[in-house]
Amino acid sequence: MPTDTPPEQASVYRDLAARCGANQIACLKADSCSMAPLKQRLDAWRQAGNVGALPYLDSWSAILTDPFAARPWARSLLVLSFSPQPDPASPLLQLPPARPGHPAATIARYALRVDYHRHGQTILDQLRYAIAGDNSPDAQFDACVDSKPVMEKELALLAGLGVRGRNGLLRTPGHSCQAHLAVLFSSLDLAQHVLTPPTSLHCGDCHACITNCPTHAIGKDGILTVRKCRSWLANEKRGPLSWLEQLALGPTLFACSTCTSCCPDDSASASASASASASASASASASASASAGAGASAGASAGASAGASASASAGASASANNTYDARRPAAPHGDYAVDAEELLRMPSAELSRLIAGTALDHAGATQLKRNAAAAFAVQSSPEQRRARQTELAALSNSPAVTQTIANWG
């Protein structure tokens, strides 16, 4: 879809982005934008075996594939990208840091940043006032930051904000896969503005994300097999984990960013956006980083050496099932490592207090403890697991945790 925005109007959108704190802003129109690609992508996602993995996508398919039909009053749809913001005061830095020689659990680095839902909402509030101000009191808006049935990524592709990477994520100029997306529907009749992303954003011959995905969850077409993804297992999968699921989850406590971190073009934007949070957490995670070593995997943790041979053999036996293989190094990145056992011992009320208002609040204290139990297990030998099983199970009265421990292989 070529842009039909005159240069002076394009300049207006650039100025809006600068004023509101966005990287880019584009505008799609209800009467000139085909939503067919949204249905095609959702159908392809389902055909990849993902039906039921995220039930809300199944129940909201009609709204997802035709967002204007669900908002008949909307005439314009603003799509924007914005950068993650470091949070040096993140309460997650108060979680027990990893100790050398002890099993650790990793938190994807984005979770230690300012919550992107709140950050994106602030940007959309500023954008709404900038385009309506006090002169359009009857204007209607609907703001979406990964919190409503909206296919933000597909809309961003239609708007030309970037291209689809092999990891299925949107690659945007100057920020690669690291930018977040937000959408603002408006009843105002705004000028359409569709961008043309640079050809340099395309992946070319690079397959780093596919090669480094620890569970082989990424297909060649960029379609994710959701149930294989560590982020799904850690963040979305409810209830106890089977032993094979624990092997697949590996040392992950919350989320996985391997497919973005290993992207060669991410290095500059990632180091810039992570610098403040990295320096804030450096002292807390210094011992974890030191023991992880220069060649440690993205999912490997400070305590991996304690059970390296055990988890390697466990991963080897499960590798045929695309589960966690501790022998496969992935691209190093700035995940934050916490002590798995200390997290299990932490009172749930205290853990809930620390994660309140952060990305980890989505999973909740019980699920995080379940994941910590899995992280402990895959980094321990069979003998260590048997010796500690009863003791660690007694720390929780949640079936999700106790049954996960009972499932240790």
Coordinates of C-alpha atoms in Angstrom, one line a residue:
M1 CA 0.0 0.0 0.0
P2 CA 1.9 3.1 -1.2
T3 CA 1.8 6.2 0.9
D4 CA -0.5 9.0 -0.3
T5 CA 0.6 11.5 2.3
P6 CA 2.0 14.7 0.9
P7 CA 5.5 15.7 2.2
E8 CA 4.1 18.4 4.5
Q9 CA 1.7 15.9 6.0
A10 CA 4.4 13.3 6.5
S11 CA 6.3 16.0 8.4
V12 CA 3.3 16.5 10.7
Y13 CA 3.4 12.8 11.6
R14 CA 7.1 12.9 12.2
D15 CA 6.6 15.9 14.5
L16 CA 3.8 14.0 16.3
A17 CA 6.1 11.1 16.9
A18 CA 8.8 13.3 18.3
R19 CA 6.4 15.2 20.6
C20 CA 4.8 12.0 22.0
G21 CA 8.0 9.9 22.4
A22 CA 7.3 7.5 19.6
N23 CA 9.8 6.2 17.0
Q24 CA 7.4 6.2 14.1
I25 CA 3.7 6.9 13.5
A26 CA 1.6 5.8 10.6
C27 CA -2.1 6.1 9.8
L28 CA -4.5 3.6 8.2
K29 CA -8.0 4.5 7.0
A30 CA -11.1 2.4 7.4
D31 CA -12.2 3.0 3.8
S32 CA -8.9 2.3 2.0
C33 CA -7.2 -0.5 4.0
S34 CA -7.7 -4.2 3.3
M35 CA -7.7 -6.3 6.4
A36 CA -7.3 -9.6 4.4
P37 CA -3.7 -10.0 5.5
L38 CA -4.8 -10.2 9.1
K39 CA -7.1 -13.2 8.4
Q40 CA -4.4 -14.9 6.3
R41 CA -1.9 -14.6 9.1
L42 CA -4.3 -15.8 11.8
D43 CA -5.3 -18.8 9.7
A44 CA -1.6 -19.7 9.1
W45 CA -1.0 -19.4 12.8
R46 CA -3.8 -21.8 13.6
Q47 CA -2.7 -24.2 10.9
A48 CA 0.7 -24.4 12.6
G49 CA -0.9 -26.3 15.4
N50 CA -1.6 -23.4 17.7
V51 CA -5.4 -23.7 18.1
G52 CA -6.2 -23.6 21.8
A53 CA -2.8 -22.4 22.9
L54 CA -4.1 -18.9 23.4
P55 CA -7.8 -19.4 23.8
Y56 CA -8.6 -15.7 23.6
L57 CA -7.4 -15.6 20.0
D58 CA -9.9 -18.3 19.0
S59 CA -12.8 -16.5 20.7
W60 CA -11.9 -13.1 19.3
S61 CA -11.0 -14.0 15.7
A62 CA -13.8 -11.9 14.1
I63 CA -12.6 -8.8 16.0
L64 CA -8.9 -9.5 15.4
T65 CA -9.3 -9.8 11.6
D66 CA -11.6 -6.7 11.1
P67 CA -10.8 -4.2 13.9
F68 CA -12.8 -1.4 12.1
A69 CA -16.0 -3.6 12.0
A70 CA -15.7 -3.8 15.8
R71 CA -15.4 0.0 16.0
P72 CA -17.9 1.4 13.4
W73 CA -17.3 4.9 14.6
A74 CA -13.6 4.8 13.8
R75 CA -12.3 6.4 10.6
S76 CA -8.6 6.4 11.3
L77 CA -6.2 4.0 12.9
L78 CA -2.8 5.3 14.2
V79 CA -0.1 2.7 14.6
L80 CA 3.2 3.6 16.3
S81 CA 6.4 2.0 17.5
F82 CA 8.2 3.1 20.7
S83 CA 11.4 2.1 22.4
P84 CA 11.6 0.2 25.8
Q85 CA 12.7 2.4 28.7
P86 CA 15.2 1.3 31.3
D87 CA 14.0 1.1 34.9
P88 CA 17.1 1.3 37.3
A89 CA 14.7 1.2 40.2
S90 CA 12.9 -2.0 39.1
P91 CA 11.6 -3.9 42.2
L92 CA 12.7 -7.1 40.4
L93 CA 16.3 -6.2 41.3
Q94 CA 15.3 -7.0 44.9
L95 CA 14.7 -10.7 44.0
P96 CA 17.4 -13.0 45.4
P97 CA 20.3 -12.9 43.0
A98 CA 21.9 -16.0 41.6
R99 CA 24.7 -17.6 43.5
P100 CA 27.7 -19.3 41.9
G101 CA 27.2 -23.1 42.0
H102 CA 23.5 -23.0 42.7
P103 CA 20.6 -23.4 40.2
A104 CA 19.4 -20.1 38.9
A105 CA 16.3 -18.9 37.0
T106 CA 16.4 -16.2 34.3
I107 CA 14.1 -13.3 33.7
A108 CA 14.2 -11.8 30.1
R109 CA 15.8 -8.4 30.2
Y110 CA 12.7 -6.6 28.9
A111 CA 10.8 -7.4 32.1
L112 CA 13.2 -5.3 34.1
R113 CA 12.4 -2.2 32.0
V114 CA 9.5 0.2 32.5
D115 CA 6.3 -1.8 31.8
Y116 CA 5.6 -1.2 28.1
H117 CA 1.8 -1.3 28.6
R118 CA 2.0 1.8 30.9
H119 CA 4.7 3.5 28.8
G120 CA 2.8 2.9 25.6
Q121 CA -0.4 4.2 27.2
T122 CA 1.3 7.4 28.2
I123 CA 2.5 7.9 24.6
L124 CA -1.1 7.3 23.3
D125 CA -2.5 9.7 25.8
Q126 CA -0.1 12.4 24.6
L127 CA -0.9 11.5 21.0
R128 CA -4.7 11.7 21.6
Y129 CA -4.4 15.2 23.1
A130 CA -2.0 16.3 20.3
I131 CA -4.4 15.5 17.5
A132 CA -7.7 16.4 19.3
G133 CA -6.7 18.8 22.0
D134 CA -9.6 20.9 23.3
N135 CA -11.1 21.4 19.9
S136 CA -12.7 18.0 19.3
P137 CA -14.6 17.3 22.6
D138 CA -16.8 14.7 20.8
A139 CA -14.0 12.7 19.2
Q140 CA -13.8 9.0 20.1
F141 CA -10.7 7.0 20.7
D142 CA -9.7 3.5 21.6
A143 CA -6.1 3.0 22.8
C144 CA -4.5 -0.5 22.6
V145 CA -1.1 -1.5 24.0
D146 CA -1.1 -5.3 23.8
S147 CA -4.1 -5.3 26.0
K148 CA -7.1 -5.7 23.7
P149 CA -8.0 -8.0 20.7
V150 CA -5.9 -6.2 18.2
M151 CA -3.2 -7.6 15.9
E152 CA -0.8 -4.8 16.4
K153 CA 2.1 -6.4 14.5
E154 CA 0.0 -7.1 11.4
L155 CA -1.4 -3.6 11.4
A156 CA 2.1 -2.2 11.8
L157 CA 3.2 -4.3 8.7
L158 CA 0.3 -2.8 6.7
A159 CA 1.3 0.6 7.9
G160 CA 4.9 0.1 6.8
L161 CA 6.5 0.5 10.2
G162 CA 8.8 -2.4 9.5
V163 CA 9.1 -5.9 8.0
R164 CA 8.5 -9.3 9.4
G165 CA 11.7 -11.1 10.6
R166 CA 12.3 -14.8 10.5
N167 CA 11.4 -14.9 14.2
G168 CA 8.0 -13.6 13.3
L169 CA 8.6 -10.3 15.0
L170 CA 8.5 -6.8 13.5
R171 CA 11.9 -5.4 12.5
T172 CA 11.8 -1.6 12.6
P173 CA 14.4 1.0 11.4
G174 CA 17.1 1.6 14.0
H175 CA 15.5 -0.7 16.6
S176 CA 15.2 -4.1 14.9
C177 CA 13.0 -6.4 16.9
Q178 CA 13.3 -4.4 20.1
A179 CA 10.5 -1.8 19.6
H180 CA 7.0 -2.1 21.1
L181 CA 3.8 -1.3 19.3
A182 CA 0.7 0.6 20.1
V183 CA -2.5 1.4 18.3
L184 CA -5.0 4.3 18.6
F185 CA -8.4 4.2 16.8
S186 CA -10.0 7.6 16.2
S187 CA -13.3 8.9 14.9
L188 CA -11.3 11.8 13.4
D189 CA -10.8 11.8 9.7
L190 CA -7.0 11.9 9.6
A191 CA -4.8 11.8 6.6
Q192 CA -3.5 8.3 5.6
H193 CA 0.2 7.9 6.1
V194 CA 1.8 4.6 5.1
L195 CA 5.6 4.3 5.4
T196 CA 8.0 2.4 3.2
P197 CA 10.5 0.4 5.4
P198 CA 14.1 0.2 4.1
T199 CA 15.0 -3.0 2.3
S200 CA 18.0 -3.4 4.7
L201 CA 15.6 -4.6 7.4
H202 CA 15.0 -7.9 5.6
C203 CA 16.8 -10.9 7.1
G204 CA 18.6 -12.0 3.9
D205 CA 20.5 -15.2 4.6
C206 CA 20.5 -14.8 8.4
H207 CA 18.8 -17.7 10.3
A208 CA 20.2 -16.9 13.7
C209 CA 16.8 -16.8 15.5
I210 CA 15.8 -20.2 14.0
T211 CA 19.2 -21.7 14.8
N212 CA 19.4 -20.4 18.4
C213 CA 15.8 -21.0 19.5
P214 CA 16.4 -23.5 22.4
T215 CA 13.2 -25.4 21.7
H216 CA 13.1 -25.1 17.9
A217 CA 9.8 -23.3 18.1
I218 CA 10.3 -21.0 15.1
G219 CA 9.2 -22.3 11.7
K220 CA 10.9 -21.3 8.5
D221 CA 7.9 -19.0 7.6
G222 CA 8.2 -17.1 10.9
I223 CA 5.2 -18.9 12.4
L224 CA 5.7 -19.8 16.0
T225 CA 4.7 -23.2 17.4
V226 CA 3.5 -21.6 20.5
R227 CA 3.5 -24.6 22.8
K228 CA 7.2 -25.1 22.2
C229 CA 8.1 -21.5 23.1
R230 CA 9.7 -20.9 26.5
S231 CA 7.8 -17.7 26.8
W232 CA 4.5 -19.5 26.5
L233 CA 5.5 -22.2 28.9
A234 CA 6.7 -19.7 31.5
N235 CA 4.1 -17.0 31.1
E236 CA 0.9 -18.6 29.7
K237 CA 0.9 -22.3 30.5
R238 CA -1.2 -22.8 33.6
G239 CA -1.0 -25.6 36.1
P240 CA 1.9 -28.1 36.8
L241 CA 4.6 -28.9 34.3
S242 CA 5.4 -32.3 33.1
W243 CA 9.0 -33.4 33.1
L244 CA 9.3 -32.9 29.3
E245 CA 7.8 -29.4 29.7
Q246 CA 10.4 -28.6 32.5
L247 CA 13.2 -29.7 30.2
A248 CA 11.8 -27.5 27.5
L249 CA 11.5 -24.5 29.9
G250 CA 15.0 -25.0 31.1
P251 CA 16.2 -22.3 33.5
T252 CA 13.6 -19.8 32.4
L253 CA 11.6 -18.0 35.1
F254 CA 9.8 -15.5 33.0
A255 CA 9.9 -15.0 29.2
C256 CA 12.6 -15.7 26.7
S257 CA 14.3 -13.2 24.4
T258 CA 16.7 -15.4 22.6
C259 CA 15.2 -14.9 19.2
T260 CA 15.5 -11.1 19.5
S261 CA 18.8 -11.1 21.4
C262 CA 20.6 -13.3 18.8
C263 CA 19.6 -11.0 16.0
P264 CA 22.8 -9.5 14.7
D265 CA 21.1 -6.2 13.9
D266 CA 19.8 -5.9 17.5
S267 CA 23.2 -5.3 19.1
A268 CA 23.3 -1.5 18.8
S269 CA 19.7 -0.8 19.9
A270 CA 19.8 -3.5 22.5
S271 CA 23.0 -2.2 24.2
A272 CA 21.6 1.4 24.1
S273 CA 18.3 0.5 25.6
A274 CA 19.7 -1.9 28.2
S275 CA 22.6 0.2 29.4
A276 CA 20.8 1.8 32.4
S277 CA 19.1 -1.4 33.6
A278 CA 22.3 -3.3 33.0
S279 CA 24.3 -0.9 35.2
A280 CA 21.6 -1.0 37.8
S281 CA 21.6 -4.8 38.0
A282 CA 25.4 -5.3 37.6
S283 CA 26.2 -5.4 41.2
A284 CA 23.3 -7.8 42.0
S285 CA 24.1 -10.2 39.2
A286 CA 27.8 -9.9 39.1
S287 CA 28.4 -13.3 40.6
A288 CA 25.9 -14.8 38.2
S289 CA 27.5 -13.3 35.2
A290 CA 30.9 -14.3 36.3
S291 CA 30.1 -17.9 36.7
A292 CA 28.0 -18.0 33.6
G293 CA 31.2 -17.3 31.6
A294 CA 31.8 -15.8 28.1
G295 CA 30.4 -18.8 26.3
A296 CA 27.3 -19.4 28.4
S297 CA 24.0 -19.8 26.7
A298 CA 21.2 -17.2 26.8
G299 CA 19.2 -19.5 29.0
A300 CA 22.2 -20.7 31.0
S301 CA 22.5 -19.4 34.4
A302 CA 25.1 -18.8 37.1
G303 CA 24.3 -22.1 38.7
A304 CA 24.3 -24.2 35.6
S305 CA 27.8 -25.5 36.3
A306 CA 26.5 -27.2 39.4
G307 CA 24.3 -29.6 37.4
A308 CA 25.8 -29.2 34.0
S309 CA 26.4 -32.9 33.4
A310 CA 23.0 -33.8 34.7
S311 CA 21.1 -31.2 32.7
A312 CA 23.1 -32.0 29.6
S313 CA 22.2 -35.7 29.9
A314 CA 18.6 -34.8 30.6
G315 CA 18.6 -32.5 27.6
A316 CA 20.2 -35.2 25.4
S317 CA 17.5 -37.7 26.2
A318 CA 14.8 -35.2 25.4
S319 CA 16.3 -33.5 22.4
A320 CA 14.4 -35.7 20.0
N321 CA 11.2 -34.1 21.4
N322 CA 12.5 -30.6 20.8
T323 CA 13.0 -30.0 24.5
Y324 CA 15.6 -28.2 26.5
D325 CA 19.2 -29.2 25.5
A326 CA 21.6 -27.7 28.0
R327 CA 24.5 -28.5 25.7
R328 CA 23.3 -26.1 23.0
P329 CA 24.7 -22.6 23.6
A330 CA 22.5 -19.7 22.5
A331 CA 23.4 -16.1 21.9
P332 CA 24.4 -14.4 25.1
H333 CA 22.1 -11.6 26.3
G334 CA 21.3 -9.6 29.3
D335 CA 18.8 -11.7 31.1
Y336 CA 18.7 -11.3 34.9
A337 CA 19.5 -14.4 36.9
V338 CA 17.9 -15.1 40.3
D339 CA 18.4 -17.9 42.8
A340 CA 15.9 -20.6 42.0
E341 CA 15.8 -22.2 45.5
E342 CA 15.6 -18.9 47.3
L343 CA 12.7 -17.9 45.1
L344 CA 10.9 -21.2 46.1
R345 CA 11.5 -20.3 49.8
M346 CA 10.3 -16.7 49.5
P347 CA 6.8 -16.1 51.0
S348 CA 4.3 -15.8 48.2
A349 CA 3.0 -12.5 49.6
E350 CA 6.5 -11.0 49.5
L351 CA 7.0 -12.2 45.9
S352 CA 3.6 -10.8 44.9
R353 CA 4.6 -7.5 46.4
L354 CA 7.9 -7.4 44.4
I355 CA 6.4 -8.3 41.1
A356 CA 3.3 -6.0 41.4
G357 CA 3.2 -3.5 38.5
T358 CA 5.9 -5.4 36.5
A359 CA 5.6 -7.8 33.6
L360 CA 6.0 -10.7 36.0
D361 CA 2.7 -9.9 37.6
H362 CA 1.0 -11.5 34.5
A363 CA 2.3 -14.9 35.6
G364 CA 1.8 -14.4 39.3
A365 CA 3.8 -15.7 42.3
T366 CA 2.6 -19.3 42.1
Q367 CA 3.5 -19.7 38.5
L368 CA 6.9 -18.1 39.0
K369 CA 7.6 -20.6 41.9
R370 CA 6.5 -23.4 39.6
N371 CA 9.0 -22.2 37.0
A372 CA 11.7 -21.9 39.7
A373 CA 11.1 -25.5 40.6
A374 CA 11.7 -26.5 37.0
A375 CA 14.8 -24.4 36.8
F376 CA 16.2 -26.0 39.9
A377 CA 15.5 -29.5 38.6
V378 CA 17.0 -29.1 35.1
Q379 CA 20.3 -27.9 36.7
S380 CA 20.5 -30.6 39.3
S381 CA 21.6 -34.3 39.0
P382 CA 19.0 -37.0 39.4
E383 CA 20.5 -37.7 42.9
Q384 CA 20.2 -34.1 43.9
R385 CA 16.6 -33.9 42.7
R386 CA 15.7 -37.0 44.7
A387 CA 17.4 -35.8 47.8
R388 CA 15.6 -32.4 47.7
Q389 CA 12.2 -33.3 46.3
T390 CA 10.3 -33.8 49.5
E391 CA 11.9 -30.8 51.2
L392 CA 11.2 -28.4 48.4
A393 CA 7.7 -29.7 47.7
A394 CA 6.8 -28.9 51.4
L395 CA 7.5 -25.2 50.8
S396 CA 4.3 -24.9 48.8
N397 CA 0.7 -25.8 49.1
S398 CA 0.0 -25.1 45.4
P399 CA -0.7 -28.1 43.2
A400 CA 1.0 -26.3 40.3
V401 CA 4.2 -26.3 42.3
T402 CA 4.0 -29.5 44.2
Q403 CA 3.0 -31.6 41.2
T404 CA 5.7 -30.0 39.1
I405 CA 8.2 -31.2 41.7
A406 CA 6.6 -34.6 41.8
N407 CA 7.1 -34.8 38.1
W408 CA 10.8 -34.5 38.3
G409 CA 12.5 -37.2 36.2

